[in-house]
mmCIF file of C-alpha atoms and ligand atoms in Angstrom:
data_model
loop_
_atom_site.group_PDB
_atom_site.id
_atom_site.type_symbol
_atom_site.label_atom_id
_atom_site.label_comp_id
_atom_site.label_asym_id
_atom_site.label_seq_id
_atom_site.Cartn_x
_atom_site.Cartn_y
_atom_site.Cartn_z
ATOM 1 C CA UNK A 216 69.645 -57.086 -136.075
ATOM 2 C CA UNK A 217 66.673 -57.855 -138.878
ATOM 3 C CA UNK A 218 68.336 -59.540 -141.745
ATOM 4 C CA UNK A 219 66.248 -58.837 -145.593
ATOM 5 C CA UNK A 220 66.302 -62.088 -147.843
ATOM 6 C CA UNK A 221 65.396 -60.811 -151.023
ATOM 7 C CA UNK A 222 63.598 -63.966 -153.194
ATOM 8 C CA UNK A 223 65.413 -64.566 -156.078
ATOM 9 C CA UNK A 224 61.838 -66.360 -157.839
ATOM 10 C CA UNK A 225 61.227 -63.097 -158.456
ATOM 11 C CA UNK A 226 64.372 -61.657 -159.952
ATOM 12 C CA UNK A 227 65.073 -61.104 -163.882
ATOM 13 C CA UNK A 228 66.512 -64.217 -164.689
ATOM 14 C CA UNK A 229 68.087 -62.935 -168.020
ATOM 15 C CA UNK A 230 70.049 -60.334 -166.209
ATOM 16 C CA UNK A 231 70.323 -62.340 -162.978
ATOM 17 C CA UNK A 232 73.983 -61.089 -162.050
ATOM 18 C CA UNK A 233 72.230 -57.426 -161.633
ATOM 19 C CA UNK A 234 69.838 -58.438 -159.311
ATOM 20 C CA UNK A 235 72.747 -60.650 -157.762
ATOM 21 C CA UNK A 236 74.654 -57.434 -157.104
ATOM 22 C CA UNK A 237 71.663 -55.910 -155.564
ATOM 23 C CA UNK A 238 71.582 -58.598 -152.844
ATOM 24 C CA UNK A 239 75.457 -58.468 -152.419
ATOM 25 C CA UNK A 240 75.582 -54.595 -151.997
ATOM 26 C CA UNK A 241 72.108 -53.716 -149.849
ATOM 27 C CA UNK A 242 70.911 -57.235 -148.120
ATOM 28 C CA UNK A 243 72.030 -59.487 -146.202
ATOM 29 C CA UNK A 244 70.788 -63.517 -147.014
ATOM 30 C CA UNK A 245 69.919 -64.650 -150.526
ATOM 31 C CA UNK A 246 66.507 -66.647 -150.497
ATOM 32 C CA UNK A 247 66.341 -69.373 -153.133
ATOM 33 C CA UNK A 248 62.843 -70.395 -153.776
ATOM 34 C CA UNK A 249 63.300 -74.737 -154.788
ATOM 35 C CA UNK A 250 60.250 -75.815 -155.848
ATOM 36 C CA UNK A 251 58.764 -78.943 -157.225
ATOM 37 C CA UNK A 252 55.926 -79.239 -158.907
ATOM 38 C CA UNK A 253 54.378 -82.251 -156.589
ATOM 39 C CA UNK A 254 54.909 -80.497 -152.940
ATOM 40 C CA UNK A 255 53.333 -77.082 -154.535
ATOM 41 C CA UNK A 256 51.959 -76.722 -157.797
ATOM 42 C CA UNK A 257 54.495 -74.850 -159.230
ATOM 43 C CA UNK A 258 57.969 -75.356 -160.265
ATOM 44 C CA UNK A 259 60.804 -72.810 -160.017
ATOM 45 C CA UNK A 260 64.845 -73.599 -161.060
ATOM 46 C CA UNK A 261 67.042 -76.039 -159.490
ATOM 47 C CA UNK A 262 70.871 -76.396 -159.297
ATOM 48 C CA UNK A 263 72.571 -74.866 -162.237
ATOM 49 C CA UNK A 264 70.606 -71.433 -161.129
ATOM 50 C CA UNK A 265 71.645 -72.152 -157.310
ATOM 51 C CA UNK A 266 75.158 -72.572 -158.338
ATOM 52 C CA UNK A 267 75.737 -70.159 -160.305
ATOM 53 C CA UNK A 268 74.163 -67.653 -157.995
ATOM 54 C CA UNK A 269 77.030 -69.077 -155.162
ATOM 55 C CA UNK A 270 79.980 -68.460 -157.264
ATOM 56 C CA UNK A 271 79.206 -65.029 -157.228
ATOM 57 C CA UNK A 272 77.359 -64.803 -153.703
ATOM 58 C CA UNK A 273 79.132 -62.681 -151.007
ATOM 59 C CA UNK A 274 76.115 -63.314 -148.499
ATOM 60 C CA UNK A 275 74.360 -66.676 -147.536
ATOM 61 C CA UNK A 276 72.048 -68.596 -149.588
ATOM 62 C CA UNK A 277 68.843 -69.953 -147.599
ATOM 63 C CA UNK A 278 67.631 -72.336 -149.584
ATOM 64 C CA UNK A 279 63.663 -72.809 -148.866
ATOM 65 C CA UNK A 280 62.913 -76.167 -150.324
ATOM 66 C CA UNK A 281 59.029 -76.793 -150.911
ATOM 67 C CA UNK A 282 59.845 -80.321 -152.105
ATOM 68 C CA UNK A 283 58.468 -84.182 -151.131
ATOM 69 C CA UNK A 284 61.707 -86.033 -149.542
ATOM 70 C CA UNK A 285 63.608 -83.380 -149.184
ATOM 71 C CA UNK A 286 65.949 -85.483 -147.044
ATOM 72 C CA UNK A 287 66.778 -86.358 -150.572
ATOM 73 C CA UNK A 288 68.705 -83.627 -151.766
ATOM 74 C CA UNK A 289 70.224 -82.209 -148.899
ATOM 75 C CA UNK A 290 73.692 -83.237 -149.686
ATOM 76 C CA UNK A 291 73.659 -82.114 -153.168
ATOM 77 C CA UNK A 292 72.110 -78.756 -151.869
ATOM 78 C CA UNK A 293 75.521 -78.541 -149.556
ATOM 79 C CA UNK A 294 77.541 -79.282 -152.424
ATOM 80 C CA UNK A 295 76.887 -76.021 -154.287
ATOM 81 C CA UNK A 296 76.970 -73.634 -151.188
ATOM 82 C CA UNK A 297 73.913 -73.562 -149.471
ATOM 83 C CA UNK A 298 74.384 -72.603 -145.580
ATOM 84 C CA UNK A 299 71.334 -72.625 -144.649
ATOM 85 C CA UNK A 300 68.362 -75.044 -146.001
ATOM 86 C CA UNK A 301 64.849 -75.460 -144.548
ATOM 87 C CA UNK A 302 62.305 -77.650 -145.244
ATOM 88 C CA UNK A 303 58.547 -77.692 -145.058
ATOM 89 C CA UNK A 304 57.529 -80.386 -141.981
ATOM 90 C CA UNK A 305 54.562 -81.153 -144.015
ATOM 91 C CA UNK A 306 56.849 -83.044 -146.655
ATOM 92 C CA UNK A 307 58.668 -84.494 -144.044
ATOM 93 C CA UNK A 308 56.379 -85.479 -140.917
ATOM 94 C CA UNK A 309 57.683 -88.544 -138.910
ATOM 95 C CA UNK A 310 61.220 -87.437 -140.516
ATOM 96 C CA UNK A 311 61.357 -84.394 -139.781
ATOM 97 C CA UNK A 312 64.560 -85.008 -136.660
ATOM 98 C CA UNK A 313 66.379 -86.767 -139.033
ATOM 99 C CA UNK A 314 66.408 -84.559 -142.111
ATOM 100 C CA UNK A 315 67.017 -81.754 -139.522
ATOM 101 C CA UNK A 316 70.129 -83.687 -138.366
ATOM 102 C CA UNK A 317 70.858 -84.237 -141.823
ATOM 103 C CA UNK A 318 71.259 -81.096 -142.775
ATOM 104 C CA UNK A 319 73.739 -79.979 -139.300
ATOM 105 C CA UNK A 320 75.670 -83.181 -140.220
ATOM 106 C CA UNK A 321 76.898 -81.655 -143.430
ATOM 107 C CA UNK A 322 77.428 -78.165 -141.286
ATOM 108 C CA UNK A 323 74.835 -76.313 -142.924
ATOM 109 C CA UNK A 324 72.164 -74.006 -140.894
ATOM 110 C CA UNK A 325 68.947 -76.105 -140.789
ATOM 111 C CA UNK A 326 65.368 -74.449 -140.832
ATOM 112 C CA UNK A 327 61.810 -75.644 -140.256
ATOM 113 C CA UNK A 328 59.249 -73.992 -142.240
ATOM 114 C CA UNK A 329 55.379 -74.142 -142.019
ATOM 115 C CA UNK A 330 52.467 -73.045 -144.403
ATOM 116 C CA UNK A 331 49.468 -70.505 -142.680
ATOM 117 C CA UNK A 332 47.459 -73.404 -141.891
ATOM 118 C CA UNK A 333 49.613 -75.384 -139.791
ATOM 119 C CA UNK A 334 49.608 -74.613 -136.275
ATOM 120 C CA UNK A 335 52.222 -72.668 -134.972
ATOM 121 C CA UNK A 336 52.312 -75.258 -132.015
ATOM 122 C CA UNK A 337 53.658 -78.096 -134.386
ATOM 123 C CA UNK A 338 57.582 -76.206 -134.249
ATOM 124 C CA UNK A 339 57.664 -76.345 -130.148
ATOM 125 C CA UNK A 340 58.656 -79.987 -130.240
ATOM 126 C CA UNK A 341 61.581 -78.980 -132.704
ATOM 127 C CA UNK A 342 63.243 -75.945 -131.498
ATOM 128 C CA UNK A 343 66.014 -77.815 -130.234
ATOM 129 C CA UNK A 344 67.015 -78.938 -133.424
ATOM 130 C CA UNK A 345 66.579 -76.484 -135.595
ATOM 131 C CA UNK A 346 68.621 -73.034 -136.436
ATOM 132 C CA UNK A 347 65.973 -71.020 -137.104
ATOM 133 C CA UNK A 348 62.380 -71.217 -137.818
ATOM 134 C CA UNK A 349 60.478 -69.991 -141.473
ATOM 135 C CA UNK A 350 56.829 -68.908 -140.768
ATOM 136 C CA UNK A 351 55.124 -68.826 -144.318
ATOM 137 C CA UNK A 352 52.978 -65.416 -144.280
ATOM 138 C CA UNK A 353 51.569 -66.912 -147.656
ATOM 139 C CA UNK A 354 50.776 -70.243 -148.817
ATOM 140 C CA UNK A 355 53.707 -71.606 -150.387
ATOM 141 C CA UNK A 356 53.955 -71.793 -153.947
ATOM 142 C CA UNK A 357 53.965 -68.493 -155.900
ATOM 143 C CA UNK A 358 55.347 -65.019 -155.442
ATOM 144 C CA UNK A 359 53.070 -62.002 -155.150
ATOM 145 C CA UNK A 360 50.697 -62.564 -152.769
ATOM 146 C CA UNK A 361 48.898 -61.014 -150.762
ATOM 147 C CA UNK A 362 50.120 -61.484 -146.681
ATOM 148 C CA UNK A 363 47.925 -63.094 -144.221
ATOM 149 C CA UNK A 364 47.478 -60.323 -141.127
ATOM 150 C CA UNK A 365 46.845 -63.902 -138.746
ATOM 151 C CA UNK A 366 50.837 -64.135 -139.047
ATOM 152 C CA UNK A 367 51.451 -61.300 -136.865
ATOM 153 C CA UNK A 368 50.130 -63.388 -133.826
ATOM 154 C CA UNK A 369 51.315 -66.400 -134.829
ATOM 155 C CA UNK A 370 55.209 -64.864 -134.864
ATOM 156 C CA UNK A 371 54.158 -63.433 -131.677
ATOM 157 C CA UNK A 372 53.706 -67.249 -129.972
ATOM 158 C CA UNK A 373 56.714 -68.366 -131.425
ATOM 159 C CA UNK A 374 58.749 -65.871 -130.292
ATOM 160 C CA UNK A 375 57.454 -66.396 -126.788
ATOM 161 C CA UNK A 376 57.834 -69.767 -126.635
ATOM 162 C CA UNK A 377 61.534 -69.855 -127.637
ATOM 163 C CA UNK A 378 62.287 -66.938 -125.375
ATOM 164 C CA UNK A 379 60.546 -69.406 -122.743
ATOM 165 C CA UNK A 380 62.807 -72.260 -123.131
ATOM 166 C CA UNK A 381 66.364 -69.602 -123.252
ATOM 167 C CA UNK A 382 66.751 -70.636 -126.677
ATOM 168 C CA UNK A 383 67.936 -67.698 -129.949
ATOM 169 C CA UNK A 384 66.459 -69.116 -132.636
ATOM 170 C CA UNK A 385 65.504 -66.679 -135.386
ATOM 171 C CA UNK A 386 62.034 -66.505 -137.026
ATOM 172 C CA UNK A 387 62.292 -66.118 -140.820
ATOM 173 C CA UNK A 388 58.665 -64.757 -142.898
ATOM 174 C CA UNK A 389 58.363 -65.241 -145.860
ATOM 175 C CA UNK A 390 55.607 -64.131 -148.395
ATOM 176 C CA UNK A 391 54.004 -60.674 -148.894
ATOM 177 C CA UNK A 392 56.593 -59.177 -147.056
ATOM 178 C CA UNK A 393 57.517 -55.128 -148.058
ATOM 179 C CA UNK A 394 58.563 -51.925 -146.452
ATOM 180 C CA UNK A 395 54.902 -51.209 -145.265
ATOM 181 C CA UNK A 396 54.668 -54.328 -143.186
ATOM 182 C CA UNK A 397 58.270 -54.655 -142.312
ATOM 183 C CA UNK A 398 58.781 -53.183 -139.112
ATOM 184 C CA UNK A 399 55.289 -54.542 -137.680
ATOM 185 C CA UNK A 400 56.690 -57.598 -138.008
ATOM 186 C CA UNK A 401 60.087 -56.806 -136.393
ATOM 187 C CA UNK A 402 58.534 -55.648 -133.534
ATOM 188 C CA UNK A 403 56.207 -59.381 -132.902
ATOM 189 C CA UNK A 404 59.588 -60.385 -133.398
ATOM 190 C CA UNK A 405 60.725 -61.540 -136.667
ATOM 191 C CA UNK A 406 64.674 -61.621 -137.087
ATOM 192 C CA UNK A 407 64.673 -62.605 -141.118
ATOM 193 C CA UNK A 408 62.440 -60.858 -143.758
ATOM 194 C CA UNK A 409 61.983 -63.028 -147.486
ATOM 195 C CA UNK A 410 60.988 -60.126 -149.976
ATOM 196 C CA UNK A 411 60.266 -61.106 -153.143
ATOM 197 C CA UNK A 412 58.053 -58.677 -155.206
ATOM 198 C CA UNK A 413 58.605 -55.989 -152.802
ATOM 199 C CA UNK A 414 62.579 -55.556 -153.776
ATOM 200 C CA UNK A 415 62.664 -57.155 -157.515
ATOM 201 C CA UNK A 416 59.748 -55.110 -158.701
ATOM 202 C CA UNK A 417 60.302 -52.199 -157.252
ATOM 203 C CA UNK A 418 61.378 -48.684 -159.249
ATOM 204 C CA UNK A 419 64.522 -48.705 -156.406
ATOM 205 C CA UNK A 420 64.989 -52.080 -155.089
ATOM 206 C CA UNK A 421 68.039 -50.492 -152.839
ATOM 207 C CA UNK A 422 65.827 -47.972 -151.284
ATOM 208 C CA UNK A 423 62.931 -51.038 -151.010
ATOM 209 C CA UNK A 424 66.019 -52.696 -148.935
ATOM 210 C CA UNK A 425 66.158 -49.871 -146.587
ATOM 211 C CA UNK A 426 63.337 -49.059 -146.188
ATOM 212 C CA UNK A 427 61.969 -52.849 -144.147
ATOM 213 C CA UNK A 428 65.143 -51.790 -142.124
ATOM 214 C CA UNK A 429 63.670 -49.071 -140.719
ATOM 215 C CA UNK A 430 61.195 -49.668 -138.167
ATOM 216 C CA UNK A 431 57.843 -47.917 -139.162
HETATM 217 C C1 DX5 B 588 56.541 -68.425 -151.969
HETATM 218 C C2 DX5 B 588 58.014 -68.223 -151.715
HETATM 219 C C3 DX5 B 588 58.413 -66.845 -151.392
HETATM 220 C C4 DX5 B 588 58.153 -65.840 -152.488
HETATM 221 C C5 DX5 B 588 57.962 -64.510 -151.834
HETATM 222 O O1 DX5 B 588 56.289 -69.779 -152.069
HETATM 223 O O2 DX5 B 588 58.433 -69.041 -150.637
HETATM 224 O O3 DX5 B 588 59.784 -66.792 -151.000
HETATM 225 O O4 DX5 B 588 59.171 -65.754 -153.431
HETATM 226 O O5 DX5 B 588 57.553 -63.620 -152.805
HETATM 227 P P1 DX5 B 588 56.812 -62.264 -152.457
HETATM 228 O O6 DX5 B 588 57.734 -61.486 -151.559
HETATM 229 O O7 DX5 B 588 56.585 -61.645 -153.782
HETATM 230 O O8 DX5 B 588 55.544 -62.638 -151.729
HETATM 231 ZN ZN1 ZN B 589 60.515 -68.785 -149.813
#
């Protein structure tokens, strides 16, 4: 079933707990959006937000680190709750099996992610290590922008190729994501939709939910 992972980059931080609720009642996965300032030229919040977002937290938090080393933190990102981190393989390259294994060895979910101009092809060698897969449908760095149609195709591959080695490994997307593009993407096969914008922003972020359930 598709899962929605509203972004919490673009939440109201001064009345986080409402937005908080709004991911326990109507989603299913909260997407926290670590960033660093060196890996993408922007910086977003760090632990004290994560954990106070866990105590709270009745659904998963997918942390989607856009960080250099981010073998570096993975420990301290299981220590406040996160079940499920991924990682961009262009921080990691030649280390990318080993934060992977990282990340399993301290039971947490662990995801590969990729920017639009990577090729899809680079994740084939990995899918045996990895829980699920994060396809950015933006460049990585800020929320609100616009998606990039070439992802459609690009799920499409991926999905084949794990269906061709009998593997269930999910595909997450992540950026521009909303109710009008939603069930397109379901049906290349993505199993995990990030919204950002498209919940947070909205007049009825509930009805935003349910709507990218609904296949269009
Ligand atoms: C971008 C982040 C996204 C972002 C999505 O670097 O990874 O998760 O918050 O925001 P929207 O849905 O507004 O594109
Ligand atoms: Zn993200």
């Amino acid at each position: 079933m598709l899962k929605i992972a509203p972004s919490i980059l673009a939440a109201d931080f001064l009345h986080l707990a409402d937005d908080v609720e709004i991911v326990n009642k109507y989603a299913d996965i909260f997407h926290l959006d670590i960033m660093d300032g060196t890996f993408v030229p922007n910086i977003s919040f760090g632990f004290p937000v994560v954990e106070a977002i866990s105590k709270v937290a009745e659904k998963p938090l997918d942390a989607h680190l856009m960080i250099v080393e981010p073998w570096k933190y993975v420990e301290r990102f299981a220590s406040v709750g996160v079940s499920m981190l991924s990682f961009h393989y262009e921080a990691a390259l030649d280390k990318t099996n080993e934060t992977l294994s990282l990340i399993r060895s301290f039971g947490m979910k662990a995801g590969l992610v990729i920017n639009p101009d990577v090729p899809v092809e680079t994740l084939f060698p990995y899918l045996g290590e990895v829980d699920y897969v994060l396809l950015m449908s933006v460049f990585a760095g800020f929320g609100g922008q616009k998606f990039i149609e070439s992802t459609y195709g690009r799920i499409a591959r991926l999905k084949e190729r794990i269906e061709s080695e009998g593997l269930d490994i999910p595909i997450e997307v992540d950026g521009g994501v909303s109710p009008a593009n939603a069930g397109a993407l379901e049906e290349v096969g993505a199993g995990i939709l990030v919204a950002g914008s498209s919940v947070f922003r909205a007049e009825d972020p509930e009805a935003a939910i349910k709507a990218m359930r609904q296949r269009i």
